[in-house]
Amino acid sequence: MRSNKNINLPLLLVVIALVACFAVLGVKRLKIDTDVTKSLPAHEQIIADALEIFHNHPIHDQVAVDILIDRDDQDILVDCSRFLQEKMKASGLFAEIGMDKVVGLVPEAAQQVQQQLPYLFSREELDNQVAPRLQTAAIRQRLQDMIAGMTSLEGIGQNASLASDPLGLKDLVLARLIHLAPSHDAKIYKGNLISKDGRHLLVTGRPANSGANTAAAQQIAELFSTAGHELNQRFAPAGIHVTLTPTGSYQAALDNEKIIRHDVKLALGLSTAGIALLLFLAFPRPIFSLLSLVPPLAGTAMALFVYSLFHSSISIMVLGFSGALISIMDDYSIFYFLFLDRPEATEGKQAAREVQSIGGIIALLTTVASFLVLGLSDFPIFSALGEFTALGLSFTYLFIYLVVPKIFPVMPPSGKQNPSLHTFSGRLFSAGRPGFIAALLLACTMLFFAKPQFHLSLSDMNTVSQKTQDDNRMFTSVWGDIGQKVYLMTTAASREELQNQDDRLLERMEKDIRSGRLQSGFNPSMIFPGQELGAKNHAAWKAFWTPERVSQVTGDLVQEGTTLGFKADAFTPFLALLNPDAPIMRLPLSPHFDPLFGITAKSTGHLVQFITVTPGRDYSSPRFLEEYG
C-alpha cells in the first residue's frame, strides 16, 4: 500500500463508482415495504380470510379518539368534540368525520320499524316480550309514562309515534341495535356517544389515505397532539384537564416503521462496528483490514440492483437482517485479505486461489443452496430473504475472486508479525486449567443475566410502542375490546340474496345465543327480515293476535286512553296492524341504511356485509369455524 504499483487506482475508482450506481439504482427502483401483513402466507385459508376481512371491513382504517375530562360535564365533552372535529375537517386528512351519519339513521330506522311491526317478531318473542305488555296494568302504566314524557321537551313530536305504537313495541326491536355500539353502557347525548360515567366521549373518523401510509399517519399523529395541546390551553382557566387518546391502524403503521427502522440501523451499526473492531485487532495492518468490508458492501449493492429487476418492493424486515447478511458475506472477504496480508509479498491471484483451495467454493455453494431453499418458503418475507441473501453471497464471492485481485495485484510484506487478537487468543489457549476455570465461572456469571421470555399470546408479540399499547388498553376498558369479538363477512350479488343469507344466519345465531355459545350479536334481519323470515314472522303475528286478544287490547287502550284525555280513535293506526287482513308491505333493505348495518357496495356490484358477534361461555373456535365457515 506504500506505492501506487500495489493498487490499481483507476480500476478502484471505477469499481467504487459502479457499486455506488448499483446501490442507488437498487434503492430507487425498490419500494421499501413497511406493511407487516404482506409478509404473511396469504394462500393459507385462515390467513387469507383474515386479510380479506381486514381489507374489506369498514372500520379497518378508521380512527377513534377518546376525549377524557377530569369532571362529569357532558356539555364540555360535546364542546371538545366539536372543536376536535373542526380541526379534523380543516386538516383535509379525513374523508369522513363523526358518527352523525350513523346516529341520524336510527330515528329513520325507528320509523321503518313502526310501519312493519308484524314482520319483526318471532313466535317466541311475541310470547315472551310482547304478551306481558298487553296486560291492563301494563297498558295503563305505558300510557301514563307517555303522557308524562310528552310534557317535557323530549316529548315534542311524539304524538304520531304514540298513535302508531302505543305499546312501545318498536322499542323492543330498536333495543337490538345496542349490539352495534362499541359499549353497551354508552349513551347518546346531542348526537355524541358518551361513556357511562360521563367523562369520556368517542369521536371517529375515516382517513382519506390508507392506514399503511406512514406519511399521512405522521400528519394524523401531529394533528391530535396539537389539538390536545390547544384544548388544554382553552379549558385551563376553568381548571379542566383534557386528554385525547387516539387509536387506529395508523398508529401501528407508524410504530412499525419507527421500530423497524430503528432496529435496522441498530443491527447495521452494531454488526459493522463489531466486525470492524475484530478486523482491526486480527490483521497485522489494522487499517488495511477494514478493506475487507468493501466486498460484502459491493455484493449487497449488486444484489439490491438485481433484486430490483424482478421485484418492485422489498420488505424493510428483510433489510433488517442486513447486518447478519453482511457478517456472513464478510467471512469470504476476511479469508481473502488474511491470505493477502502476510509477512511476505503476496499476489492477489494467489490469495484468491488459496481461498478457493480450502473449500471456499464448496462452502459458498452450500450456503447459497440453503438460502435458495429458504426462498421456496410459504412466507413471503422468508422467500425474499432467501433470494436476496443468495444473490448477496454470490456477488460477494465473485467480487472477491474476480475484481479484488485486479485492484490489489501485489501486496507488499506486512511489518507486524503477531496481531493483537492472535496474541490474546494464544494466551487464552496457554492458560491451562486456571483459564478453563475462569472461563467456566464467566459462563456461569453470564447465565445469570440470560432471562429468555416466552410469549404464547399473539397480543404480546407486536411491533407497536408501549404508549400505543397503554392507549389501547385504556380505550378497551372504556369502550370494550373489539379484539374479543368475532366477525362474519358475507358477500352477495343482490340485496335480496343478502337478506336471505341474513335470515339463515340469524336462525343459527339465535340458536347459539340460547345455548350459550354466543353471548350476543346483531343481524340486519332483526330489522329488515328477508322474504322467508318475514313470512314466518307475519304468520306468527296473525296467529298471536286472536280475536279475543285484539278485543281485549282495543278495549283497554280506548278505556285507559280516554281516561287520560285521548280521543277514542287515537290509536287507530296501531289497531289497524292487528287486523289479519290488513295489507302491510314488508320493506326491503334500503341502501340508505348500509352505514348502520356495515354493508359496503363494491365496484363489482357485489355487496359485502360484516356481522359482529360476541362469544359466550361455551364458545369453541374450531366448532364455530366449522359450522359458520
Tab-separated table of C-alpha atoms in Angstrom, residues 364-391 393-394:
chain	number	residue	atom	x	y	z
A	364	LEU	CA	-20.362	-20.900	-0.849
A	365	LEU	CA	-22.437	-23.320	-2.895
A	366	THR	CA	-23.759	-24.981	0.254
A	367	THR	CA	-24.753	-21.653	1.808
A	368	VAL	CA	-26.303	-20.294	-1.394
A	369	ALA	CA	-28.267	-23.519	-1.902
A	370	SER	CA	-29.552	-23.314	1.664
A	371	PHE	CA	-30.833	-19.777	1.160
A	372	LEU	CA	-32.357	-20.667	-2.202
A	373	VAL	CA	-34.321	-23.423	-0.471
A	374	LEU	CA	-35.460	-20.800	2.027
A	375	GLY	CA	-36.690	-18.854	-0.999
A	376	LEU	CA	-39.274	-21.602	-1.525
A	377	SER	CA	-40.887	-20.841	1.849
A	378	ASP	CA	-44.592	-20.072	2.068
A	379	PHE	CA	-43.800	-16.893	3.993
A	380	PRO	CA	-43.058	-14.080	1.530
A	381	ILE	CA	-40.586	-12.475	3.923
A	382	PHE	CA	-38.548	-15.704	4.199
A	383	SER	CA	-38.712	-16.213	0.460
A	384	ALA	CA	-37.433	-12.679	-0.176
A	385	LEU	CA	-34.739	-13.087	2.477
A	386	GLY	CA	-33.506	-16.319	0.932
A	387	GLU	CA	-33.415	-14.872	-2.589
A	388	PHE	CA	-31.736	-11.625	-1.538
A	389	THR	CA	-29.121	-13.392	0.616
A	390	ALA	CA	-28.272	-15.897	-2.111
A	391	LEU	CA	-27.680	-13.015	-4.533
A	393	LEU	CA	-23.389	-14.121	-1.204
A	394	SER	CA	-22.856	-14.938	-4.885
